[in-house]
Amino acid sequence: MDFLQQLGPVALGSRLRRMSEYFTSEAAGIYADYGLDFQPRWYPVFYLVAHRPGISSNEIADQIGHTHASVSQIVKELVRNGLLAMTTDPQDQRRRLMTLTEQGQAVLPQLRAQTDDVRRSMQALLTEADANLWQALDRLEGQLQQRNLRSRVARVRELREQSPVQLRDFRPGDQPIFRQLNEEWISTYFTLEAADLKALDHPEEYILAPGGGILLAEVNGQVVGTCALIKMADGGYELAKMAVAPAAQGQQIGYLLGQAAIQRARDLGSRRVYLESNSKLAPALALYRKLGFQDLAQPLASPYARANVQMELRLN
Amino acid sequence: MDFLQQLGPVALGSRLRRMSEYFTSEAAGIYADYGLDFQPRWYPVFYLVAHRPGISSNEIADQIGHTHASVSQIVKELVRNGLLAMTTDPQDQRRRLMTLTEQGQAVLPQLRAQTDDVRRSMQALLTEADANLWQALDRLEGQLQQRNLRSRVARVRELREQSPVQLRDFRPGDQPIFRQLNEEWISTYFTLEAADLKALDHPEEYILAPGGGILLAEVNGQVVGTCALIKMADGGYELAKMAVAPAAQGQQIGYLLGQAAIQRARDLGSRRVYLESNSKLAPALALYRKLGFQDLAQPLASPYARANVQMELRLN
DNA sequence: CGATTTTGTGTAAGCACTTACACAAAAGTA
DNA sequence: TACTTTTGTGTAAGTGCTTACACAAAATCG
């Protein structure tokens, strides 16, 4: 379930559904406890008819927010169980008017007592949980009414696609540019080491195959930035090979790559992202801090001579 | 939908279900927008297999919180659509191991881009709505895990039933005690008026038939308190005929009756409860204030000579 | 080591709704 | 007045899960 914390609509939908099922089944149990031969789904219809005798099918559907088909089915069951009576409206032969039968009237006080107990419990529950679920749902519904999720996503997509900077995964053939961009900056400050060459010359073998990932940033179809996630022995990921072409700097490309990499690590089920850097690289360190990384107290062993700063970011 | 604000588990369950359906249908639309021939329900399974190739059916079910039956069905569809491949574990012939097909691998980057856009939208949505739905659900689940709704309701019921004071609806035959209790206090402070006699002698005709209600409080099977809701022309209710036997006073009976009456008014779909009283009756006025009633600025016409205080309570 | 229990998976049917379709009664229109 | 459209309701089938049942492979046990 962990990896679904991503808050996709599917995940949220699924969770709401399960919650809904929980309440439905609890409701059934509660009715049983009160010795009522009464289906939870009847409740809204029955209650509405009790309070507004002579109401029609369609009105009920409107009021309780179901479709008329649903109401039609529930009414059928209620009639079959002798709780509801249905008559045709003499003024309008299409309309069916509902009233409680005597048996229905007899059930009402019990239902009221039960409803009252349940209401109290629910109120206590929600107060206790300090979970203003009802209000949260209200707000969410309000927002969605103003603009639905689909068009919200469409807007986000448009923004992403209009952006001059496009992120994508490493594809076969990207190795030369991947190497070039990294070699460029490393050799500016340091000298290439053996560990560098292994990863830069054979990224698919040393980074992707063990379960890592490489993200590239493109501007006008030109790769101008790279960033890799290397799987670590403890299940975490190391953020490495972060490089942005000098000409493309100042466009937040490093930040975008970093964010995407962190999200990818989350997707891959990791709880932490680790990285190594050097105190000489002030702008890089500032970027890592902005991404949420914090200095690591106890240093780990590193294959890189230039690594004198270690940071990590804990996820969730 | 109004009258369902009562927060019964049915109402909440129903609402969660509708929300869930909304997200599911939006998700379907979003997939369509991205040109993906992909069912929303596949998402958790597909994504999990993408990140943990070689995972088995049961493990998937555990991880995503569905039943194995559900996973089995989804996997069947994914295989039929060429996105997933299934092999039998050579070590354990019962287990089916899942991997993405090439076609599945090809879909992955598109799915990733889409997921990312959706995630951003959802985050923005929830932030914007300031609706911490996810957290609210967490808390609620936590509370329910500690003690389920059913037993919570059982406890509330027990408390109610153990209480010496029992509330119930007016039944045929209650008229004499209803009249007696009211006559008792009225004649202590005032004199009975014509309007009193009508309602006290024929409560079913003047109170119940027009759509009102009468609640009685019993102690040891003895009716010791009364309270009525009288339907007003504007759709509101008047709280009236509130009487508690002198011997039974000091047990919060008036408060319990008042609360129950207010709740009943709410159930009946009213947005306000009105009442009339007299400034001489300090304890009664204090009770009404405790129940949430507020003095009415503009006086209404009243059939009662003794009415010199008018209050109302707005619901919701 | 055969018998029993457990585990992993699949299939069928159910649930509480929905959408899609059907059809007659009422309302609007020419 | 005959017509088309709209409205109110009912039925069938679909949805995305669930529970219930079935069955073979593996694990456990006397």
PDB file of N, CA, C and O in Angstrom, chain A residues 1 6-7 9 13 15 20 26 33 47 51 63 112 117-119 121-122 128-130 134 138-139 141 143 148-150 152 157 160 263-264 267-268, chain B residues 1 6-7 9 13 15 20 26 33-34 47 51 63 112 117-119 122 128-130 134 138-139 141 143 149-150 152 157 160 263-264 267-268:
ATOM      1  N   MET A   1       0.844  -1.204   0.000  1.00  0.00           N
ATOM      2  CA  MET A   1       0.000   0.000   0.000  1.00  0.00           C
ATOM      3  C   MET A   1       0.872   1.244   0.000  1.00  0.00           C
ATOM      4  O   MET A   1       0.479   2.303  -0.472  1.00  0.00           O
ATOM      5  N   GLN A   6       0.971   7.844  -3.225  1.00  0.00           N
ATOM      6  CA  GLN A   6       1.192   8.859  -4.237  1.00  0.00           C
ATOM      7  C   GLN A   6      -0.046   9.680  -4.482  1.00  0.00           C
ATOM      8  O   GLN A   6      -0.017  10.633  -5.214  1.00  0.00           O
ATOM      9  N   LEU A   7      -1.159   9.252  -3.885  1.00  0.00           N
ATOM     10  CA  LEU A   7      -2.320  10.114  -3.909  1.00  0.00           C
ATOM     11  C   LEU A   7      -2.934  10.218  -5.293  1.00  0.00           C
ATOM     12  O   LEU A   7      -3.537  11.214  -5.622  1.00  0.00           O
ATOM     13  N   PRO A   9      -5.751   9.460  -8.071  1.00  0.00           N
ATOM     14  CA  PRO A   9      -7.186   9.364  -7.866  1.00  0.00           C
ATOM     15  C   PRO A   9      -7.610   7.920  -7.699  1.00  0.00           C
ATOM     16  O   PRO A   9      -8.583   7.618  -7.025  1.00  0.00           O
ATOM     17  N   GLY A  13      -9.658   6.899  -4.630  1.00  0.00           N
ATOM     18  CA  GLY A  13     -10.947   6.291  -4.936  1.00  0.00           C
ATOM     19  C   GLY A  13     -11.082   4.946  -4.262  1.00  0.00           C
ATOM     20  O   GLY A  13     -12.097   4.650  -3.629  1.00  0.00           O
ATOM     21  N   ARG A  15      -9.483   3.825  -1.701  1.00  0.00           N
ATOM     22  CA  ARG A  15      -9.530   3.940  -0.254  1.00  0.00           C
ATOM     23  C   ARG A  15     -10.919   4.376   0.216  1.00  0.00           C
ATOM     24  O   ARG A  15     -11.454   3.861   1.197  1.00  0.00           O
ATOM     25  N   SER A  20     -16.129   3.132   2.575  1.00  0.00           N
ATOM     26  CA  SER A  20     -17.569   3.073   2.349  1.00  0.00           C
ATOM     27  C   SER A  20     -18.093   1.670   2.633  1.00  0.00           C
ATOM     28  O   SER A  20     -19.118   1.487   3.293  1.00  0.00           O
ATOM     29  N   GLU A  26     -20.712  -2.340   8.723  1.00  0.00           N
ATOM     30  CA  GLU A  26     -20.969  -2.045  10.121  1.00  0.00           C
ATOM     31  C   GLU A  26     -22.447  -1.712  10.319  1.00  0.00           C
ATOM     32  O   GLU A  26     -23.068  -2.141  11.283  1.00  0.00           O
ATOM     33  N   ASP A  33     -27.970  -5.909  15.514  1.00  0.00           N
ATOM     34  CA  ASP A  33     -27.912  -5.776  16.967  1.00  0.00           C
ATOM     35  C   ASP A  33     -29.230  -5.264  17.541  1.00  0.00           C
ATOM     36  O   ASP A  33     -29.595  -5.583  18.661  1.00  0.00           O
ATOM     37  N   TYR A  47     -36.578   6.682   5.505  1.00  0.00           N
ATOM     38  CA  TYR A  47     -36.623   7.841   6.379  1.00  0.00           C
ATOM     39  C   TYR A  47     -37.284   9.024   5.698  1.00  0.00           C
ATOM     40  O   TYR A  47     -38.066   9.755   6.292  1.00  0.00           O
ATOM     41  N   HIS A  51     -40.864  10.970   6.696  1.00  0.00           N
ATOM     42  CA  HIS A  51     -41.004  12.392   7.008  1.00  0.00           C
ATOM     43  C   HIS A  51     -41.764  13.165   5.958  1.00  0.00           C
ATOM     44  O   HIS A  51     -42.209  14.272   6.210  1.00  0.00           O
ATOM     45  N   GLN A  63     -33.674  13.948  -3.638  1.00  0.00           N
ATOM     46  CA  GLN A  63     -33.335  14.293  -2.264  1.00  0.00           C
ATOM     47  C   GLN A  63     -32.143  13.516  -1.744  1.00  0.00           C
ATOM     48  O   GLN A  63     -31.291  14.063  -1.055  1.00  0.00           O
ATOM     49  N   ARG A 112     -35.719   5.093  14.957  1.00  0.00           N
ATOM     50  CA  ARG A 112     -35.326   6.391  15.503  1.00  0.00           C
ATOM     51  C   ARG A 112     -34.345   6.241  16.649  1.00  0.00           C
ATOM     52  O   ARG A 112     -33.343   6.945  16.717  1.00  0.00           O
ATOM     53  N   ASP A 117     -28.682   6.589  18.522  1.00  0.00           N
ATOM     54  CA  ASP A 117     -27.478   6.007  19.115  1.00  0.00           C
ATOM     55  C   ASP A 117     -26.328   6.097  18.125  1.00  0.00           C
ATOM     56  O   ASP A 117     -25.201   6.433  18.481  1.00  0.00           O
ATOM     57  N   VAL A 118     -26.636   5.777  16.877  1.00  0.00           N
ATOM     58  CA  VAL A 118     -25.597   5.794  15.853  1.00  0.00           C
ATOM     59  C   VAL A 118     -25.071   7.209  15.657  1.00  0.00           C
ATOM     60  O   VAL A 118     -23.871   7.433  15.567  1.00  0.00           O
ATOM     61  N   ARG A 119     -25.985   8.138  15.615  1.00  0.00           N
ATOM     62  CA  ARG A 119     -25.564   9.519  15.397  1.00  0.00           C
ATOM     63  C   ARG A 119     -24.618   9.968  16.494  1.00  0.00           C
ATOM     64  O   ARG A 119     -23.589  10.569  16.241  1.00  0.00           O
ATOM     65  N   SER A 121     -22.756   8.100  18.338  1.00  0.00           N
ATOM     66  CA  SER A 121     -21.477   7.393  18.205  1.00  0.00           C
ATOM     67  C   SER A 121     -20.618   8.017  17.124  1.00  0.00           C
ATOM     68  O   SER A 121     -19.416   8.215  17.293  1.00  0.00           O
ATOM     69  N   MET A 122     -21.262   8.322  16.010  1.00  0.00           N
ATOM     70  CA  MET A 122     -20.515   8.889  14.897  1.00  0.00           C
ATOM     71  C   MET A 122     -19.945  10.244  15.275  1.00  0.00           C
ATOM     72  O   MET A 122     -18.811  10.558  14.953  1.00  0.00           O
ATOM     73  N   GLU A 128     -13.551  12.669  18.365  1.00  0.00           N
ATOM     74  CA  GLU A 128     -12.418  11.992  18.980  1.00  0.00           C
ATOM     75  C   GLU A 128     -11.254  11.899  17.996  1.00  0.00           C
ATOM     76  O   GLU A 128     -10.105  12.167  18.326  1.00  0.00           O
ATOM     77  N   ALA A 129     -11.584  11.527  16.769  1.00  0.00           N
ATOM     78  CA  ALA A 129     -10.539  11.372  15.756  1.00  0.00           C
ATOM     79  C   ALA A 129     -10.060  12.736  15.279  1.00  0.00           C
ATOM     80  O   ALA A 129      -9.091  12.824  14.551  1.00  0.00           O
ATOM     81  N   ASP A 130     -10.758  13.769  15.692  1.00  0.00           N
ATOM     82  CA  ASP A 130     -10.421  15.117  15.246  1.00  0.00           C
ATOM     83  C   ASP A 130     -10.272  15.124  13.731  1.00  0.00           C
ATOM     84  O   ASP A 130      -9.452  15.811  13.155  1.00  0.00           O
ATOM     85  N   TRP A 134     -16.199  14.995   7.262  1.00  0.00           N
ATOM     86  CA  TRP A 134     -17.361  15.538   6.561  1.00  0.00           C
ATOM     87  C   TRP A 134     -17.013  16.868   5.906  1.00  0.00           C
ATOM     88  O   TRP A 134     -17.305  17.106   4.740  1.00  0.00           O
ATOM     89  N   ASP A 138     -16.712  18.044   2.063  1.00  0.00           N
ATOM     90  CA  ASP A 138     -17.415  19.236   1.575  1.00  0.00           C
ATOM     91  C   ASP A 138     -16.490  20.105   0.750  1.00  0.00           C
ATOM     92  O   ASP A 138     -16.811  20.492  -0.370  1.00  0.00           O
ATOM     93  N   ARG A 139     -15.349  20.402   1.332  1.00  0.00           N
ATOM     94  CA  ARG A 139     -14.410  21.300   0.674  1.00  0.00           C
ATOM     95  C   ARG A 139     -13.943  20.710  -0.645  1.00  0.00           C
ATOM     96  O   ARG A 139     -13.899  21.391  -1.666  1.00  0.00           O
ATOM     97  N   GLU A 141     -15.385  18.524  -2.494  1.00  0.00           N
ATOM     98  CA  GLU A 141     -16.473  18.557  -3.471  1.00  0.00           C
ATOM     99  C   GLU A 141     -16.634  19.950  -4.056  1.00  0.00           C
ATOM    100  O   GLU A 141     -16.846  20.119  -5.251  1.00  0.00           O
ATOM    101  N   GLN A 143     -14.354  22.285  -4.388  1.00  0.00           N
ATOM    102  CA  GLN A 143     -13.262  22.571  -5.317  1.00  0.00           C
ATOM    103  C   GLN A 143     -13.480  21.861  -6.643  1.00  0.00           C
ATOM    104  O   GLN A 143     -13.244  22.417  -7.707  1.00  0.00           O
ATOM    105  N   ASN A 148     -13.205  20.368 -12.487  1.00  0.00           N
ATOM    106  CA  ASN A 148     -13.057  18.949 -12.199  1.00  0.00           C
ATOM    107  C   ASN A 148     -11.623  18.467 -12.327  1.00  0.00           C
ATOM    108  O   ASN A 148     -10.767  19.153 -12.851  1.00  0.00           O
ATOM    109  N   LEU A 149     -11.413  17.305 -11.809  1.00  0.00           N
ATOM    110  CA  LEU A 149     -10.053  16.782 -11.734  1.00  0.00           C
ATOM    111  C   LEU A 149      -9.454  16.651 -13.120  1.00  0.00           C
ATOM    112  O   LEU A 149      -8.288  16.966 -13.344  1.00  0.00           O
ATOM    113  N   ARG A 150     -10.272  16.201 -14.043  1.00  0.00           N
ATOM    114  CA  ARG A 150      -9.779  15.954 -15.389  1.00  0.00           C
ATOM    115  C   ARG A 150      -9.189  17.213 -16.007  1.00  0.00           C
ATOM    116  O   ARG A 150      -8.105  17.193 -16.569  1.00  0.00           O
ATOM    117  N   ARG A 152      -8.201  19.814 -14.396  1.00  0.00           N
ATOM    118  CA  ARG A 152      -7.043  20.224 -13.601  1.00  0.00           C
ATOM    119  C   ARG A 152      -5.790  19.508 -14.096  1.00  0.00           C
ATOM    120  O   ARG A 152      -4.729  20.106 -14.259  1.00  0.00           O
ATOM    121  N   ARG A 157      -0.741  19.187 -17.250  1.00  0.00           N
ATOM    122  CA  ARG A 157      -0.052  18.558 -18.367  1.00  0.00           C
ATOM    123  C   ARG A 157       0.403  19.609 -19.377  1.00  0.00           C
ATOM    124  O   ARG A 157       1.548  19.596 -19.840  1.00  0.00           O
ATOM    125  N   ARG A 160       3.306  21.464 -18.179  1.00  0.00           N
ATOM    126  CA  ARG A 160       4.515  20.646 -18.260  1.00  0.00           C
ATOM    127  C   ARG A 160       5.005  20.590 -19.699  1.00  0.00           C
ATOM    128  O   ARG A 160       6.202  20.737 -19.970  1.00  0.00           O
ATOM    129  N   GLN A 263      11.017  11.848  -6.451  1.00  0.00           N
ATOM    130  CA  GLN A 263       9.718  11.213  -6.650  1.00  0.00           C
ATOM    131  C   GLN A 263       9.894   9.790  -7.172  1.00  0.00           C
ATOM    132  O   GLN A 263       9.208   8.873  -6.753  1.00  0.00           O
ATOM    133  N   ARG A 264      10.849   9.633  -8.069  1.00  0.00           N
ATOM    134  CA  ARG A 264      11.093   8.291  -8.601  1.00  0.00           C
ATOM    135  C   ARG A 264      11.529   7.344  -7.491  1.00  0.00           C
ATOM    136  O   ARG A 264      11.066   6.205  -7.402  1.00  0.00           O
ATOM    137  N   ASP A 267       8.557   6.320  -5.674  1.00  0.00           N
ATOM    138  CA  ASP A 267       7.827   5.327  -6.460  1.00  0.00           C
ATOM    139  C   ASP A 267       8.455   3.956  -6.340  1.00  0.00           C
ATOM    140  O   ASP A 267       7.759   2.943  -6.304  1.00  0.00           O
ATOM    141  N   LEU A 268       9.775   3.956  -6.328  1.00  0.00           N
ATOM    142  CA  LEU A 268      10.476   2.676  -6.288  1.00  0.00           C
ATOM    143  C   LEU A 268      10.441   2.069  -4.891  1.00  0.00           C
ATOM    144  O   LEU A 268      11.017   1.025  -4.646  1.00  0.00           O
TER     145      LEU A 268
ATOM    146  N   MET B   1     -30.911  15.657   0.312  1.00  0.00           N
ATOM    147  CA  MET B   1     -29.617  15.285   0.919  1.00  0.00           C
ATOM    148  C   MET B   1     -29.492  15.903   2.307  1.00  0.00           C
ATOM    149  O   MET B   1     -28.787  15.400   3.172  1.00  0.00           O
ATOM    150  N   GLN B   6     -27.311  13.854   9.084  1.00  0.00           N
ATOM    151  CA  GLN B   6     -27.327  13.262  10.400  1.00  0.00           C
ATOM    152  C   GLN B   6     -26.114  12.411  10.647  1.00  0.00           C
ATOM    153  O   GLN B   6     -25.901  11.928  11.731  1.00  0.00           O
ATOM    154  N   LEU B   7     -25.320  12.197   9.604  1.00  0.00           N
ATOM    155  CA  LEU B   7     -24.050  11.564   9.816  1.00  0.00           C
ATOM    156  C   LEU B   7     -24.181  10.103  10.199  1.00  0.00           C
ATOM    157  O   LEU B   7     -23.342   9.566  10.892  1.00  0.00           O
ATOM    158  N   PRO B   9     -23.924   6.132   9.537  1.00  0.00           N
ATOM    159  CA  PRO B   9     -22.896   5.447   8.766  1.00  0.00           C
ATOM    160  C   PRO B   9     -23.365   5.193   7.342  1.00  0.00           C
ATOM    161  O   PRO B   9     -22.568   5.129   6.423  1.00  0.00           O
ATOM    162  N   GLY B  13     -21.194   6.371   4.438  1.00  0.00           N
ATOM    163  CA  GLY B  13     -20.793   5.312   3.518  1.00  0.00           C
ATOM    164  C   GLY B  13     -21.180   5.648   2.098  1.00  0.00           C
ATOM    165  O   GLY B  13     -20.389   5.528   1.168  1.00  0.00           O
ATOM    166  N   ARG B  15     -21.826   8.544   0.843  1.00  0.00           N
ATOM    167  CA  ARG B  15     -21.101   9.689   0.335  1.00  0.00           C
ATOM    168  C   ARG B  15     -19.689   9.308  -0.099  1.00  0.00           C
ATOM    169  O   ARG B  15     -19.204   9.739  -1.142  1.00  0.00           O
ATOM    170  N   SER B  20     -15.818   8.079  -4.305  1.00  0.00           N
ATOM    171  CA  SER B  20     -14.961   7.057  -4.888  1.00  0.00           C
ATOM    172  C   SER B  20     -15.302   6.856  -6.360  1.00  0.00           C
ATOM    173  O   SER B  20     -14.422   6.780  -7.215  1.00  0.00           O
ATOM    174  N   GLU B  26     -13.310   9.918 -13.191  1.00  0.00           N
ATOM    175  CA  GLU B  26     -12.370  10.934 -13.628  1.00  0.00           C
ATOM    176  C   GLU B  26     -11.081  10.284 -14.098  1.00  0.00           C
ATOM    177  O   GLU B  26     -10.509  10.669 -15.113  1.00  0.00           O
ATOM    178  N   ASP B  33      -7.647  10.936 -21.996  1.00  0.00           N
ATOM    179  CA  ASP B  33      -6.991  12.164 -22.450  1.00  0.00           C
ATOM    180  C   ASP B  33      -5.543  11.915 -22.870  1.00  0.00           C
ATOM    181  O   ASP B  33      -5.018  12.587 -23.752  1.00  0.00           O
ATOM    182  N   TYR B  34      -4.912  10.981 -22.199  1.00  0.00           N
ATOM    183  CA  TYR B  34      -3.506  10.712 -22.504  1.00  0.00           C
ATOM    184  C   TYR B  34      -3.374   9.649 -23.594  1.00  0.00           C
ATOM    185  O   TYR B  34      -2.284   9.177 -23.878  1.00  0.00           O
ATOM    186  N   TYR B  47       1.497  -1.035 -11.763  1.00  0.00           N
ATOM    187  CA  TYR B  47       2.586  -0.243 -11.220  1.00  0.00           C
ATOM    188  C   TYR B  47       3.470  -1.075 -10.296  1.00  0.00           C
ATOM    189  O   TYR B  47       4.684  -0.967 -10.314  1.00  0.00           O
ATOM    190  N   HIS B  51       7.489  -2.153 -10.746  1.00  0.00           N
ATOM    191  CA  HIS B  51       8.565  -1.849  -9.816  1.00  0.00           C
ATOM    192  C   HIS B  51       9.112  -3.071  -9.108  1.00  0.00           C
ATOM    193  O   HIS B  51      10.189  -3.029  -8.542  1.00  0.00           O
ATOM    194  N   GLN B  63       0.026  -6.100  -0.942  1.00  0.00           N
ATOM    195  CA  GLN B  63       0.590  -4.761  -1.079  1.00  0.00           C
ATOM    196  C   GLN B  63      -0.466  -3.708  -1.384  1.00  0.00           C
ATOM    197  O   GLN B  63      -0.430  -2.615  -0.845  1.00  0.00           O
ATOM    198  N   ARG B 112       3.969   6.996 -16.468  1.00  0.00           N
ATOM    199  CA  ARG B 112       4.706   7.779 -15.479  1.00  0.00           C
ATOM    200  C   ARG B 112       4.428   9.262 -15.627  1.00  0.00           C
ATOM    201  O   ARG B 112       4.190   9.953 -14.639  1.00  0.00           O
ATOM    202  N   ASP B 117       1.571  14.092 -13.555  1.00  0.00           N
ATOM    203  CA  ASP B 117       0.642  15.210 -13.717  1.00  0.00           C
ATOM    204  C   ASP B 117      -0.512  15.077 -12.731  1.00  0.00           C
ATOM    205  O   ASP B 117      -0.940  16.046 -12.108  1.00  0.00           O
ATOM    206  N   VAL B 118      -1.006  13.855 -12.613  1.00  0.00           N
ATOM    207  CA  VAL B 118      -2.136  13.619 -11.718  1.00  0.00           C
ATOM    208  C   VAL B 118      -1.729  13.883 -10.279  1.00  0.00           C
ATOM    209  O   VAL B 118      -2.465  14.529  -9.529  1.00  0.00           O
ATOM    210  N   ARG B 119      -0.578  13.405  -9.935  1.00  0.00           N
ATOM    211  CA  ARG B 119      -0.136  13.597  -8.554  1.00  0.00           C
ATOM    212  C   ARG B 119      -0.054  15.083  -8.223  1.00  0.00           C
ATOM    213  O   ARG B 119      -0.535  15.528  -7.189  1.00  0.00           O
ATOM    214  N   MET B 122      -3.555  16.478  -7.837  1.00  0.00           N
ATOM    215  CA  MET B 122      -4.194  16.061  -6.598  1.00  0.00           C
ATOM    216  C   MET B 122      -3.617  16.824  -5.417  1.00  0.00           C
ATOM    217  O   MET B 122      -4.355  17.245  -4.527  1.00  0.00           O
ATOM    218  N   GLU B 128      -5.318  23.234  -1.909  1.00  0.00           N
ATOM    219  CA  GLU B 128      -6.249  24.324  -2.205  1.00  0.00           C
ATOM    220  C   GLU B 128      -7.519  24.183  -1.363  1.00  0.00           C
ATOM    221  O   GLU B 128      -8.008  25.135  -0.784  1.00  0.00           O
ATOM    222  N   ALA B 129      -8.006  22.965  -1.312  1.00  0.00           N
ATOM    223  CA  ALA B 129      -9.243  22.724  -0.571  1.00  0.00           C
ATOM    224  C   ALA B 129      -8.977  22.742   0.932  1.00  0.00           C
ATOM    225  O   ALA B 129      -9.894  22.704   1.729  1.00  0.00           O
ATOM    226  N   ASP B 130      -7.705  22.765   1.302  1.00  0.00           N
ATOM    227  CA  ASP B 130      -7.329  22.696   2.694  1.00  0.00           C
ATOM    228  C   ASP B 130      -8.070  21.537   3.362  1.00  0.00           C
ATOM    229  O   ASP B 130      -8.494  21.595   4.498  1.00  0.00           O
ATOM    230  N   TRP B 134      -6.768  12.824   3.354  1.00  0.00           N
ATOM    231  CA  TRP B 134      -5.960  11.621   3.573  1.00  0.00           C
ATOM    232  C   TRP B 134      -5.705  11.429   5.068  1.00  0.00           C
ATOM    233  O   TRP B 134      -5.889  10.351   5.618  1.00  0.00           O
ATOM    234  N   ASP B 138      -6.927   8.600   7.708  1.00  0.00           N
ATOM    235  CA  ASP B 138      -5.973   7.910   8.576  1.00  0.00           C
ATOM    236  C   ASP B 138      -6.477   7.877  10.010  1.00  0.00           C
ATOM    237  O   ASP B 138      -6.530   6.834  10.640  1.00  0.00           O
ATOM    238  N   ARG B 139      -6.833   9.046  10.497  1.00  0.00           N
ATOM    239  CA  ARG B 139      -7.248   9.158  11.900  1.00  0.00           C
ATOM    240  C   ARG B 139      -8.491   8.315  12.151  1.00  0.00           C
ATOM    241  O   ARG B 139      -8.582   7.586  13.122  1.00  0.00           O
ATOM    242  N   GLU B 141      -9.582   5.784  10.516  1.00  0.00           N
ATOM    243  CA  GLU B 141      -9.248   4.359  10.478  1.00  0.00           C
ATOM    244  C   GLU B 141      -8.593   3.928  11.781  1.00  0.00           C
ATOM    245  O   GLU B 141      -8.884   2.857  12.310  1.00  0.00           O
ATOM    246  N   GLN B 143      -8.973   5.213  14.770  1.00  0.00           N
ATOM    247  CA  GLN B 143      -9.976   5.144  15.831  1.00  0.00           C
ATOM    248  C   GLN B 143     -10.818   3.889  15.697  1.00  0.00           C
ATOM    249  O   GLN B 143     -11.116   3.218  16.676  1.00  0.00           O
ATOM    250  N   LEU B 149     -17.149   0.556  14.977  1.00  0.00           N
ATOM    251  CA  LEU B 149     -18.345   1.372  15.093  1.00  0.00           C
ATOM    252  C   LEU B 149     -19.461   0.621  15.806  1.00  0.00           C
ATOM    253  O   LEU B 149     -20.165   1.164  16.642  1.00  0.00           O
ATOM    254  N   ARG B 150     -19.559  -0.647  15.462  1.00  0.00           N
ATOM    255  CA  ARG B 150     -20.638  -1.451  16.019  1.00  0.00           C
ATOM    256  C   ARG B 150     -20.587  -1.466  17.546  1.00  0.00           C
ATOM    257  O   ARG B 150     -21.597  -1.277  18.219  1.00  0.00           O
ATOM    258  N   ARG B 152     -19.051   0.646  19.409  1.00  0.00           N
ATOM    259  CA  ARG B 152     -19.260   2.007  19.901  1.00  0.00           C
ATOM    260  C   ARG B 152     -20.750   2.295  20.046  1.00  0.00           C
ATOM    261  O   ARG B 152     -21.207   2.853  21.040  1.00  0.00           O
ATOM    262  N   ARG B 157     -25.797   2.749  23.206  1.00  0.00           N
ATOM    263  CA  ARG B 157     -27.138   2.218  23.437  1.00  0.00           C
ATOM    264  C   ARG B 157     -27.303   1.788  24.889  1.00  0.00           C
ATOM    265  O   ARG B 157     -28.305   2.090  25.543  1.00  0.00           O
ATOM    266  N   ARG B 160     -27.692   4.648  27.126  1.00  0.00           N
ATOM    267  CA  ARG B 160     -29.023   5.230  26.996  1.00  0.00           C
ATOM    268  C   ARG B 160     -30.044   4.378  27.737  1.00  0.00           C
ATOM    269  O   ARG B 160     -30.898   4.886  28.467  1.00  0.00           O
ATOM    270  N   GLN B 263     -33.245  17.722  17.774  1.00  0.00           N
ATOM    271  CA  GLN B 263     -32.782  16.731  16.800  1.00  0.00           C
ATOM    272  C   GLN B 263     -33.941  16.288  15.914  1.00  0.00           C
ATOM    273  O   GLN B 263     -33.790  16.127  14.709  1.00  0.00           O
ATOM    274  N   ARG B 264     -35.103  16.143  16.538  1.00  0.00           N
ATOM    275  CA  ARG B 264     -36.272  15.740  15.764  1.00  0.00           C
ATOM    276  C   ARG B 264     -36.614  16.799  14.724  1.00  0.00           C
ATOM    277  O   ARG B 264     -36.907  16.488  13.567  1.00  0.00           O
ATOM    278  N   ASP B 267     -34.354  16.369  11.947  1.00  0.00           N
ATOM    279  CA  ASP B 267     -34.771  15.210  11.156  1.00  0.00           C
ATOM    280  C   ASP B 267     -35.925  15.559  10.239  1.00  0.00           C
ATOM    281  O   ASP B 267     -36.016  15.075   9.111  1.00  0.00           O
ATOM    282  N   LEU B 268     -36.814  16.355  10.777  1.00  0.00           N
ATOM    283  CA  LEU B 268     -38.010  16.684  10.000  1.00  0.00           C
ATOM    284  C   LEU B 268     -37.692  17.717   8.927  1.00  0.00           C
ATOM    285  O   LEU B 268     -38.576  18.156   8.207  1.00  0.00           O
TER     286      LEU B 268
END
